[in-house]
């Protein structure tokens, strides 16, 4: 048997736990980003994985390195301004989590804040964590990136289409390793070619909507990465995903993506 979620490499059924940290749940939650948490919870529970979701807001103490998944949603400039100092104060704990193999899912405003900086529309510079080289500068009003978006991403050598919605003024540049190639929409820059950032631990994207309910392949990738923080899991047991795929495919059809 090559591994599925229930088996460690040695074989044998175990009950696994997935600890998710939902950062700034009360401030960074645009266009249904909280649906990502519900999807992770639902899909992990379907595999009999015990899910723990802890929230964390300003000044609340949390050891980020104790979590399997770190989730940070998007926010308007106002919310980003409100949280960035608190986020920067947690840099050490975030770096520790990175070192220990925590999986990161970052949406839009959250994605931007892991880079060097975000320069907002009023010319105010919001420092990022500087964990990645990319930086974001606001466009003029005519070049705001708004609308439905489809990207093609590569997950374990498999091409998947990812559907979502974007609404950002920020143009993210110097992205070494994008999440996907834009098929419809803008992505990192106005009418850009690439979208988001991805490495072995982090998926960072402009896609709201929320991202995960309509993109089960990405949801499972995040769960798999999270589980591998503490266990050795090669593959998750497949779910039926009739509704999820129908929602995904309806967007592709609407946007004329073959
Ligand atoms: N305020 C940022 C921008 O406009 C992020 C917006 C968002 O999270 N949707 O670029």
PDB file of C-alpha atoms and ligand atoms in Angstrom:
ATOM      1  CA  UNK A   1       0.000   0.000   0.000  1.00  0.00           C
ATOM      2  CA  UNK A   2       1.486   3.336  -0.940  1.00  0.00           C
ATOM      3  CA  UNK A   3       0.444   5.730   1.683  1.00  0.00           C
ATOM      4  CA  UNK A   4      -2.889   7.436   2.041  1.00  0.00           C
ATOM      5  CA  UNK A   5      -3.911   9.778   4.834  1.00  0.00           C
ATOM      6  CA  UNK A   6      -4.593   7.026   7.289  1.00  0.00           C
ATOM      7  CA  UNK A   7      -1.237   5.395   7.096  1.00  0.00           C
ATOM      8  CA  UNK A   8       2.153   6.416   8.219  1.00  0.00           C
ATOM      9  CA  UNK A   9       4.875   4.977   6.049  1.00  0.00           C
ATOM     10  CA  UNK A  10       5.204   2.024   8.402  1.00  0.00           C
ATOM     11  CA  UNK A  11       1.507   1.286   7.909  1.00  0.00           C
ATOM     12  CA  UNK A  12      -1.227   1.261  10.527  1.00  0.00           C
ATOM     13  CA  UNK A  13      -4.208   3.446  11.178  1.00  0.00           C
ATOM     14  CA  UNK A  14      -3.725   6.491  13.337  1.00  0.00           C
ATOM     15  CA  UNK A  15      -5.827   9.486  14.165  1.00  0.00           C
ATOM     16  CA  UNK A  16      -4.019  12.595  13.055  1.00  0.00           C
ATOM     17  CA  UNK A  17      -4.491  16.122  14.243  1.00  0.00           C
ATOM     18  CA  UNK A  18      -4.282  19.324  12.210  1.00  0.00           C
ATOM     19  CA  UNK A  19      -3.705  22.556  14.099  1.00  0.00           C
ATOM     20  CA  UNK A  20      -4.623  25.669  12.159  1.00  0.00           C
ATOM     21  CA  UNK A  21      -3.809  29.215  13.181  1.00  0.00           C
ATOM     22  CA  UNK A  22      -6.175  31.791  11.705  1.00  0.00           C
ATOM     23  CA  UNK A  23      -4.377  35.098  11.958  1.00  0.00           C
ATOM     24  CA  UNK A  24      -6.303  38.352  12.408  1.00  0.00           C
ATOM     25  CA  UNK A  25      -9.607  36.586  11.777  1.00  0.00           C
ATOM     26  CA  UNK A  26     -11.420  39.739  12.880  1.00  0.00           C
ATOM     27  CA  UNK A  27      -9.510  42.142  10.637  1.00  0.00           C
ATOM     28  CA  UNK A  28      -8.168  40.303   7.601  1.00  0.00           C
ATOM     29  CA  UNK A  29     -11.183  38.602   6.072  1.00  0.00           C
ATOM     30  CA  UNK A  30     -12.217  39.949   2.684  1.00  0.00           C
ATOM     31  CA  UNK A  31     -14.610  38.404   0.161  1.00  0.00           C
ATOM     32  CA  UNK A  32     -15.252  35.298   2.193  1.00  0.00           C
ATOM     33  CA  UNK A  33     -11.649  34.402   3.054  1.00  0.00           C
ATOM     34  CA  UNK A  34     -13.003  32.689   6.169  1.00  0.00           C
ATOM     35  CA  UNK A  35     -14.459  30.074   3.796  1.00  0.00           C
ATOM     36  CA  UNK A  36     -10.905  28.767   3.453  1.00  0.00           C
ATOM     37  CA  UNK A  37     -10.912  27.815   7.120  1.00  0.00           C
ATOM     38  CA  UNK A  38     -14.301  26.129   6.794  1.00  0.00           C
ATOM     39  CA  UNK A  39     -13.066  24.169   3.785  1.00  0.00           C
ATOM     40  CA  UNK A  40      -9.914  23.008   5.536  1.00  0.00           C
ATOM     41  CA  UNK A  41     -11.975  21.988   8.531  1.00  0.00           C
ATOM     42  CA  UNK A  42     -14.553  20.152   6.404  1.00  0.00           C
ATOM     43  CA  UNK A  43     -12.128  18.311   4.142  1.00  0.00           C
ATOM     44  CA  UNK A  44      -9.840  17.265   6.977  1.00  0.00           C
ATOM     45  CA  UNK A  45     -12.783  16.087   9.113  1.00  0.00           C
ATOM     46  CA  UNK A  46     -14.059  13.993   6.195  1.00  0.00           C
ATOM     47  CA  UNK A  47     -10.784  12.068   6.501  1.00  0.00           C
ATOM     48  CA  UNK A  48     -11.285  11.681  10.255  1.00  0.00           C
ATOM     49  CA  UNK A  49      -8.479  14.097  11.010  1.00  0.00           C
ATOM     50  CA  UNK A  50      -8.977  16.022  14.246  1.00  0.00           C
ATOM     51  CA  UNK A  51      -9.000  19.708  13.389  1.00  0.00           C
ATOM     52  CA  UNK A  52      -8.164  22.462  15.855  1.00  0.00           C
ATOM     53  CA  UNK A  53      -8.621  26.054  14.703  1.00  0.00           C
ATOM     54  CA  UNK A  54      -7.244  28.835  16.886  1.00  0.00           C
ATOM     55  CA  UNK A  55      -7.681  32.490  16.036  1.00  0.00           C
ATOM     56  CA  UNK A  56      -5.152  35.178  16.817  1.00  0.00           C
ATOM     57  CA  UNK A  57      -5.718  38.893  16.825  1.00  0.00           C
ATOM     58  CA  UNK A  58      -3.685  41.943  17.799  1.00  0.00           C
ATOM     59  CA  UNK A  59      -1.552  41.463  20.901  1.00  0.00           C
ATOM     60  CA  UNK A  60      -2.735  37.940  21.504  1.00  0.00           C
ATOM     61  CA  UNK A  61       0.036  35.554  22.409  1.00  0.00           C
ATOM     62  CA  UNK A  62       0.515  32.498  20.206  1.00  0.00           C
ATOM     63  CA  UNK A  63       3.447  30.231  19.474  1.00  0.00           C
ATOM     64  CA  UNK A  64       3.129  30.193  15.715  1.00  0.00           C
ATOM     65  CA  UNK A  65       5.659  27.368  15.434  1.00  0.00           C
ATOM     66  CA  UNK A  66       3.212  25.038  17.221  1.00  0.00           C
ATOM     67  CA  UNK A  67       0.789  25.131  14.288  1.00  0.00           C
ATOM     68  CA  UNK A  68       0.600  22.955  11.198  1.00  0.00           C
ATOM     69  CA  UNK A  69      -1.112  25.580   9.043  1.00  0.00           C
ATOM     70  CA  UNK A  70      -0.809  29.363   9.249  1.00  0.00           C
ATOM     71  CA  UNK A  71      -3.607  31.204   7.470  1.00  0.00           C
ATOM     72  CA  UNK A  72      -3.735  34.935   6.813  1.00  0.00           C
ATOM     73  CA  UNK A  73      -6.484  36.458   4.688  1.00  0.00           C
ATOM     74  CA  UNK A  74      -6.736  39.708   2.787  1.00  0.00           C
ATOM     75  CA  UNK A  75      -7.576  43.190   3.937  1.00  0.00           C
ATOM     76  CA  UNK A  76      -8.056  46.711   2.742  1.00  0.00           C
ATOM     77  CA  UNK A  77      -5.198  49.189   3.227  1.00  0.00           C
ATOM     78  CA  UNK A  78      -6.820  50.272   6.488  1.00  0.00           C
ATOM     79  CA  UNK A  79      -6.681  46.808   8.032  1.00  0.00           C
ATOM     80  CA  UNK A  80      -3.177  46.199   6.730  1.00  0.00           C
ATOM     81  CA  UNK A  81      -2.093  49.404   8.441  1.00  0.00           C
ATOM     82  CA  UNK A  82      -3.766  48.255  11.652  1.00  0.00           C
ATOM     83  CA  UNK A  83      -2.064  44.876  11.798  1.00  0.00           C
ATOM     84  CA  UNK A  84       1.388  45.210  10.255  1.00  0.00           C
ATOM     85  CA  UNK A  85       3.282  46.235  13.392  1.00  0.00           C
ATOM     86  CA  UNK A  86       1.757  43.393  15.346  1.00  0.00           C
ATOM     87  CA  UNK A  87       2.680  41.001  12.512  1.00  0.00           C
ATOM     88  CA  UNK A  88       6.266  42.274  12.362  1.00  0.00           C
ATOM     89  CA  UNK A  89       6.596  41.716  16.105  1.00  0.00           C
ATOM     90  CA  UNK A  90       5.876  38.028  15.458  1.00  0.00           C
ATOM     91  CA  UNK A  91       8.634  37.620  12.879  1.00  0.00           C
ATOM     92  CA  UNK A  92      10.821  35.409  15.043  1.00  0.00           C
ATOM     93  CA  UNK A  93       7.968  33.002  15.739  1.00  0.00           C
ATOM     94  CA  UNK A  94       7.020  32.979  12.039  1.00  0.00           C
ATOM     95  CA  UNK A  95      10.599  32.196  11.024  1.00  0.00           C
ATOM     96  CA  UNK A  96      10.707  29.390  13.564  1.00  0.00           C
ATOM     97  CA  UNK A  97       7.492  27.988  12.091  1.00  0.00           C
ATOM     98  CA  UNK A  98       9.032  28.189   8.632  1.00  0.00           C
ATOM     99  CA  UNK A  99      12.079  26.318   9.812  1.00  0.00           C
ATOM    100  CA  UNK A 100       9.922  23.654  11.449  1.00  0.00           C
ATOM    101  CA  UNK A 101       7.847  23.035   8.318  1.00  0.00           C
ATOM    102  CA  UNK A 102       4.530  24.789   9.020  1.00  0.00           C
ATOM    103  CA  UNK A 103       2.402  25.283   5.880  1.00  0.00           C
ATOM    104  CA  UNK A 104       1.425  28.860   5.025  1.00  0.00           C
ATOM    105  CA  UNK A 105      -1.648  30.007   3.121  1.00  0.00           C
ATOM    106  CA  UNK A 106      -1.661  33.740   2.464  1.00  0.00           C
ATOM    107  CA  UNK A 107      -4.315  35.680   0.623  1.00  0.00           C
ATOM    108  CA  UNK A 108      -3.924  39.079  -1.025  1.00  0.00           C
ATOM    109  CA  UNK A 109      -3.169  41.613   1.742  1.00  0.00           C
ATOM    110  CA  UNK A 110      -1.614  38.748   3.725  1.00  0.00           C
ATOM    111  CA  UNK A 111       0.449  37.717   0.713  1.00  0.00           C
ATOM    112  CA  UNK A 112       1.722  41.275   0.317  1.00  0.00           C
ATOM    113  CA  UNK A 113       2.818  41.521   3.963  1.00  0.00           C
ATOM    114  CA  UNK A 114       5.192  38.558   3.667  1.00  0.00           C
ATOM    115  CA  UNK A 115       7.188  40.521   1.089  1.00  0.00           C
ATOM    116  CA  UNK A 116       9.436  43.557   1.507  1.00  0.00           C
ATOM    117  CA  UNK A 117       6.782  46.251   1.700  1.00  0.00           C
ATOM    118  CA  UNK A 118       3.431  47.495   0.475  1.00  0.00           C
ATOM    119  CA  UNK A 119       3.196  51.062  -0.774  1.00  0.00           C
ATOM    120  CA  UNK A 120      -0.453  52.041  -0.591  1.00  0.00           C
ATOM    121  CA  UNK A 121      -2.444  54.436  -2.717  1.00  0.00           C
ATOM    122  CA  UNK A 122      -1.698  57.422  -0.447  1.00  0.00           C
ATOM    123  CA  UNK A 123       2.032  56.793  -0.690  1.00  0.00           C
ATOM    124  CA  UNK A 124       2.172  55.309   2.790  1.00  0.00           C
ATOM    125  CA  UNK A 125       4.750  52.559   3.098  1.00  0.00           C
ATOM    126  CA  UNK A 126       3.734  49.549   5.130  1.00  0.00           C
ATOM    127  CA  UNK A 127       6.712  47.377   6.004  1.00  0.00           C
ATOM    128  CA  UNK A 128       6.372  43.696   5.265  1.00  0.00           C
ATOM    129  CA  UNK A 129       7.988  40.808   7.101  1.00  0.00           C
ATOM    130  CA  UNK A 130      10.663  40.672   4.404  1.00  0.00           C
ATOM    131  CA  UNK A 131      10.541  36.894   4.316  1.00  0.00           C
ATOM    132  CA  UNK A 132      10.308  36.982   0.532  1.00  0.00           C
ATOM    133  CA  UNK A 133      11.981  39.300  -1.989  1.00  0.00           C
ATOM    134  CA  UNK A 134       8.845  40.504  -3.693  1.00  0.00           C
ATOM    135  CA  UNK A 135       7.426  43.949  -3.016  1.00  0.00           C
ATOM    136  CA  UNK A 136       4.107  45.612  -3.771  1.00  0.00           C
ATOM    137  CA  UNK A 137       3.331  49.122  -4.942  1.00  0.00           C
ATOM    138  CA  UNK A 138      -0.135  50.496  -5.504  1.00  0.00           C
ATOM    139  CA  UNK A 139      -1.280  51.291  -9.000  1.00  0.00           C
ATOM    140  CA  UNK A 140      -3.233  54.371  -9.962  1.00  0.00           C
ATOM    141  CA  UNK A 141      -7.011  54.011  -9.742  1.00  0.00           C
ATOM    142  CA  UNK A 142      -7.367  53.066 -13.421  1.00  0.00           C
ATOM    143  CA  UNK A 143      -5.153  50.041 -13.011  1.00  0.00           C
ATOM    144  CA  UNK A 144      -6.770  48.346 -10.083  1.00  0.00           C
ATOM    145  CA  UNK A 145      -6.974  44.598 -10.652  1.00  0.00           C
ATOM    146  CA  UNK A 146     -10.607  43.605 -10.179  1.00  0.00           C
ATOM    147  CA  UNK A 147     -12.633  40.653 -11.378  1.00  0.00           C
ATOM    148  CA  UNK A 148     -12.781  36.932 -11.834  1.00  0.00           C
ATOM    149  CA  UNK A 149      -9.485  35.196 -12.307  1.00  0.00           C
ATOM    150  CA  UNK A 150      -8.294  31.790 -13.502  1.00  0.00           C
ATOM    151  CA  UNK A 151      -4.737  30.589 -13.213  1.00  0.00           C
ATOM    152  CA  UNK A 152      -2.962  27.403 -14.180  1.00  0.00           C
ATOM    153  CA  UNK A 153      -0.852  26.034 -11.357  1.00  0.00           C
ATOM    154  CA  UNK A 154       1.388  23.039 -11.094  1.00  0.00           C
ATOM    155  CA  UNK A 155       0.806  20.842  -8.059  1.00  0.00           C
ATOM    156  CA  UNK A 156       3.107  17.836  -7.809  1.00  0.00           C
ATOM    157  CA  UNK A 157       3.669  17.883 -11.573  1.00  0.00           C
ATOM    158  CA  UNK A 158      -0.038  17.978 -12.225  1.00  0.00           C
ATOM    159  CA  UNK A 159      -1.548  20.989 -13.971  1.00  0.00           C
ATOM    160  CA  UNK A 160      -4.625  22.331 -12.225  1.00  0.00           C
ATOM    161  CA  UNK A 161      -6.788  25.330 -13.006  1.00  0.00           C
ATOM    162  CA  UNK A 162      -7.558  27.545 -10.030  1.00  0.00           C
ATOM    163  CA  UNK A 163     -10.548  29.894 -10.049  1.00  0.00           C
ATOM    164  CA  UNK A 164     -11.135  32.935  -7.895  1.00  0.00           C
ATOM    165  CA  UNK A 165     -11.812  36.628  -7.608  1.00  0.00           C
ATOM    166  CA  UNK A 166      -9.257  39.407  -7.252  1.00  0.00           C
ATOM    167  CA  UNK A 167      -9.515  43.002  -6.092  1.00  0.00           C
ATOM    168  CA  UNK A 168      -6.246  44.738  -5.383  1.00  0.00           C
ATOM    169  CA  UNK A 169      -4.524  47.993  -6.181  1.00  0.00           C
ATOM    170  CA  UNK A 170      -1.154  46.526  -5.262  1.00  0.00           C
ATOM    171  CA  UNK A 171       1.153  45.390  -8.032  1.00  0.00           C
ATOM    172  CA  UNK A 172       3.507  42.723  -6.769  1.00  0.00           C
ATOM    173  CA  UNK A 173       6.906  42.576  -8.421  1.00  0.00           C
ATOM    174  CA  UNK A 174      10.108  40.526  -8.190  1.00  0.00           C
ATOM    175  CA  UNK A 175       8.215  37.310  -7.519  1.00  0.00           C
ATOM    176  CA  UNK A 176      10.791  34.563  -7.915  1.00  0.00           C
ATOM    177  CA  UNK A 177       8.361  31.691  -8.047  1.00  0.00           C
ATOM    178  CA  UNK A 178       4.743  32.438  -8.994  1.00  0.00           C
ATOM    179  CA  UNK A 179       1.799  30.300  -7.910  1.00  0.00           C
ATOM    180  CA  UNK A 180       0.413  30.071 -11.417  1.00  0.00           C
ATOM    181  CA  UNK A 181       0.119  31.422 -14.934  1.00  0.00           C
ATOM    182  CA  UNK A 182      -2.801  33.757 -15.560  1.00  0.00           C
ATOM    183  CA  UNK A 183      -5.405  32.475 -18.016  1.00  0.00           C
ATOM    184  CA  UNK A 184      -8.087  35.067 -17.189  1.00  0.00           C
ATOM    185  CA  UNK A 185      -7.671  38.210 -15.068  1.00  0.00           C
ATOM    186  CA  UNK A 186      -4.609  40.126 -13.874  1.00  0.00           C
ATOM    187  CA  UNK A 187      -2.603  38.352 -11.187  1.00  0.00           C
ATOM    188  CA  UNK A 188       0.459  39.954  -9.610  1.00  0.00           C
ATOM    189  CA  UNK A 189       0.318  43.003 -11.864  1.00  0.00           C
ATOM    190  CA  UNK A 190      -2.288  44.697 -14.031  1.00  0.00           C
ATOM    191  CA  UNK A 191      -2.861  42.453 -17.067  1.00  0.00           C
ATOM    192  CA  UNK A 192       0.047  40.407 -15.789  1.00  0.00           C
ATOM    193  CA  UNK A 193       1.262  37.009 -16.831  1.00  0.00           C
ATOM    194  CA  UNK A 194       1.749  35.381 -13.443  1.00  0.00           C
ATOM    195  CA  UNK A 195      -0.153  35.149 -10.193  1.00  0.00           C
ATOM    196  CA  UNK A 196       0.854  34.692  -6.564  1.00  0.00           C
ATOM    197  CA  UNK A 197       3.880  33.058  -5.040  1.00  0.00           C
ATOM    198  CA  UNK A 198       4.531  29.428  -4.173  1.00  0.00           C
ATOM    199  CA  UNK A 199       7.273  27.368  -2.618  1.00  0.00           C
ATOM    200  CA  UNK A 200       7.353  24.052  -0.784  1.00  0.00           C
ATOM    201  CA  UNK A 201       5.731  25.585   2.318  1.00  0.00           C
ATOM    202  CA  UNK A 202       3.865  28.659   1.158  1.00  0.00           C
ATOM    203  CA  UNK A 203       0.957  29.260  -1.159  1.00  0.00           C
ATOM    204  CA  UNK A 204       0.341  32.980  -1.520  1.00  0.00           C
ATOM    205  CA  UNK A 205      -2.260  34.313  -3.920  1.00  0.00           C
ATOM    206  CA  UNK A 206      -4.499  37.231  -4.801  1.00  0.00           C
ATOM    207  CA  UNK A 207      -7.423  34.862  -5.116  1.00  0.00           C
ATOM    208  CA  UNK A 208     -10.378  35.467  -2.867  1.00  0.00           C
ATOM    209  CA  UNK A 209     -13.782  34.122  -3.387  1.00  0.00           C
ATOM    210  CA  UNK A 210     -12.807  32.296  -1.069  1.00  0.00           C
ATOM    211  CA  UNK A 211     -10.026  30.293  -2.695  1.00  0.00           C
ATOM    212  CA  UNK A 212     -10.444  26.780  -1.343  1.00  0.00           C
ATOM    213  CA  UNK A 213     -14.120  25.721  -1.682  1.00  0.00           C
ATOM    214  CA  UNK A 214     -14.032  25.856  -5.482  1.00  0.00           C
ATOM    215  CA  UNK A 215     -10.480  24.543  -5.733  1.00  0.00           C
ATOM    216  CA  UNK A 216     -10.396  21.222  -3.885  1.00  0.00           C
ATOM    217  CA  UNK A 217      -6.962  20.327  -5.304  1.00  0.00           C
ATOM    218  CA  UNK A 218      -5.462  23.373  -3.608  1.00  0.00           C
ATOM    219  CA  UNK A 219      -7.369  22.720  -0.380  1.00  0.00           C
ATOM    220  CA  UNK A 220      -5.986  19.189  -0.237  1.00  0.00           C
ATOM    221  CA  UNK A 221      -2.491  20.399  -1.031  1.00  0.00           C
ATOM    222  CA  UNK A 222      -2.662  22.740   1.970  1.00  0.00           C
ATOM    223  CA  UNK A 223      -3.966  19.933   4.198  1.00  0.00           C
ATOM    224  CA  UNK A 224      -1.250  17.569   2.972  1.00  0.00           C
ATOM    225  CA  UNK A 225       1.450  20.149   3.624  1.00  0.00           C
ATOM    226  CA  UNK A 226      -0.003  20.810   7.071  1.00  0.00           C
ATOM    227  CA  UNK A 227      -0.092  17.107   7.970  1.00  0.00           C
ATOM    228  CA  UNK A 228       3.499  16.662   6.882  1.00  0.00           C
ATOM    229  CA  UNK A 229       4.546  19.142   9.524  1.00  0.00           C
ATOM    230  CA  UNK A 230       4.126  16.357  12.073  1.00  0.00           C
ATOM    231  CA  UNK A 231       3.427  13.148  10.146  1.00  0.00           C
ATOM    232  CA  UNK A 232       4.599  11.480   6.977  1.00  0.00           C
ATOM    233  CA  UNK A 233       1.697  11.416   4.559  1.00  0.00           C
ATOM    234  CA  UNK A 234       2.073  10.998   0.822  1.00  0.00           C
ATOM    235  CA  UNK A 235      -1.510  11.271  -0.255  1.00  0.00           C
ATOM    236  CA  UNK A 236      -4.972  12.024   1.066  1.00  0.00           C
ATOM    237  CA  UNK A 237      -7.933   9.747   0.604  1.00  0.00           C
ATOM    238  CA  UNK A 238      -9.872  11.212  -2.348  1.00  0.00           C
ATOM    239  CA  UNK A 239     -13.282  12.781  -1.729  1.00  0.00           C
ATOM    240  CA  UNK A 240     -16.119  12.768  -4.192  1.00  0.00           C
ATOM    241  CA  UNK A 241     -16.127  16.530  -4.821  1.00  0.00           C
ATOM    242  CA  UNK A 242     -19.158  16.536  -7.096  1.00  0.00           C
ATOM    243  CA  UNK A 243     -20.350  19.959  -5.940  1.00  0.00           C
ATOM    244  CA  UNK A 244     -16.866  21.406  -5.607  1.00  0.00           C
ATOM    245  CA  UNK A 245     -15.943  20.404  -9.147  1.00  0.00           C
ATOM    246  CA  UNK A 246     -19.273  21.645 -10.484  1.00  0.00           C
ATOM    247  CA  UNK A 247     -18.633  25.067  -8.900  1.00  0.00           C
ATOM    248  CA  UNK A 248     -15.094  25.113 -10.291  1.00  0.00           C
ATOM    249  CA  UNK A 249     -16.167  24.060 -13.762  1.00  0.00           C
ATOM    250  CA  UNK A 250     -19.053  26.524 -13.826  1.00  0.00           C
ATOM    251  CA  UNK A 251     -16.524  29.352 -13.450  1.00  0.00           C
ATOM    252  CA  UNK A 252     -14.322  27.935 -16.202  1.00  0.00           C
ATOM    253  CA  UNK A 253     -17.322  27.705 -18.486  1.00  0.00           C
ATOM    254  CA  UNK A 254     -18.469  31.215 -17.669  1.00  0.00           C
ATOM    255  CA  UNK A 255     -15.019  32.558 -18.434  1.00  0.00           C
ATOM    256  CA  UNK A 256     -14.591  30.462 -21.579  1.00  0.00           C
ATOM    257  CA  UNK A 257     -11.608  28.517 -20.346  1.00  0.00           C
ATOM    258  CA  UNK A 258     -11.346  25.151 -22.067  1.00  0.00           C
TER     259      UNK A 258
HETATM  260  N1  LIG B   1      -5.163  46.563   0.183  1.00  0.00           N
HETATM  261  C1  LIG B   1      -4.451  45.710  -0.728  1.00  0.00           C
HETATM  262  C2  LIG B   1      -4.552  46.166  -2.161  1.00  0.00           C
HETATM  263  O1  LIG B   1      -5.489  46.847  -2.536  1.00  0.00           O
HETATM  264  C3  LIG B   1      -4.951  44.282  -0.555  1.00  0.00           C
HETATM  265  C4  LIG B   1      -6.382  44.077  -0.942  1.00  0.00           C
HETATM  266  C5  LIG B   1      -6.937  42.720  -0.678  1.00  0.00           C
HETATM  267  O2  LIG B   1      -6.533  42.024   0.268  1.00  0.00           O
HETATM  268  N2  LIG B   1      -7.944  42.333  -1.461  1.00  0.00           N
HETATM  269  O3  LIG B   1      -3.683  45.842  -2.942  1.00  0.00           O
END
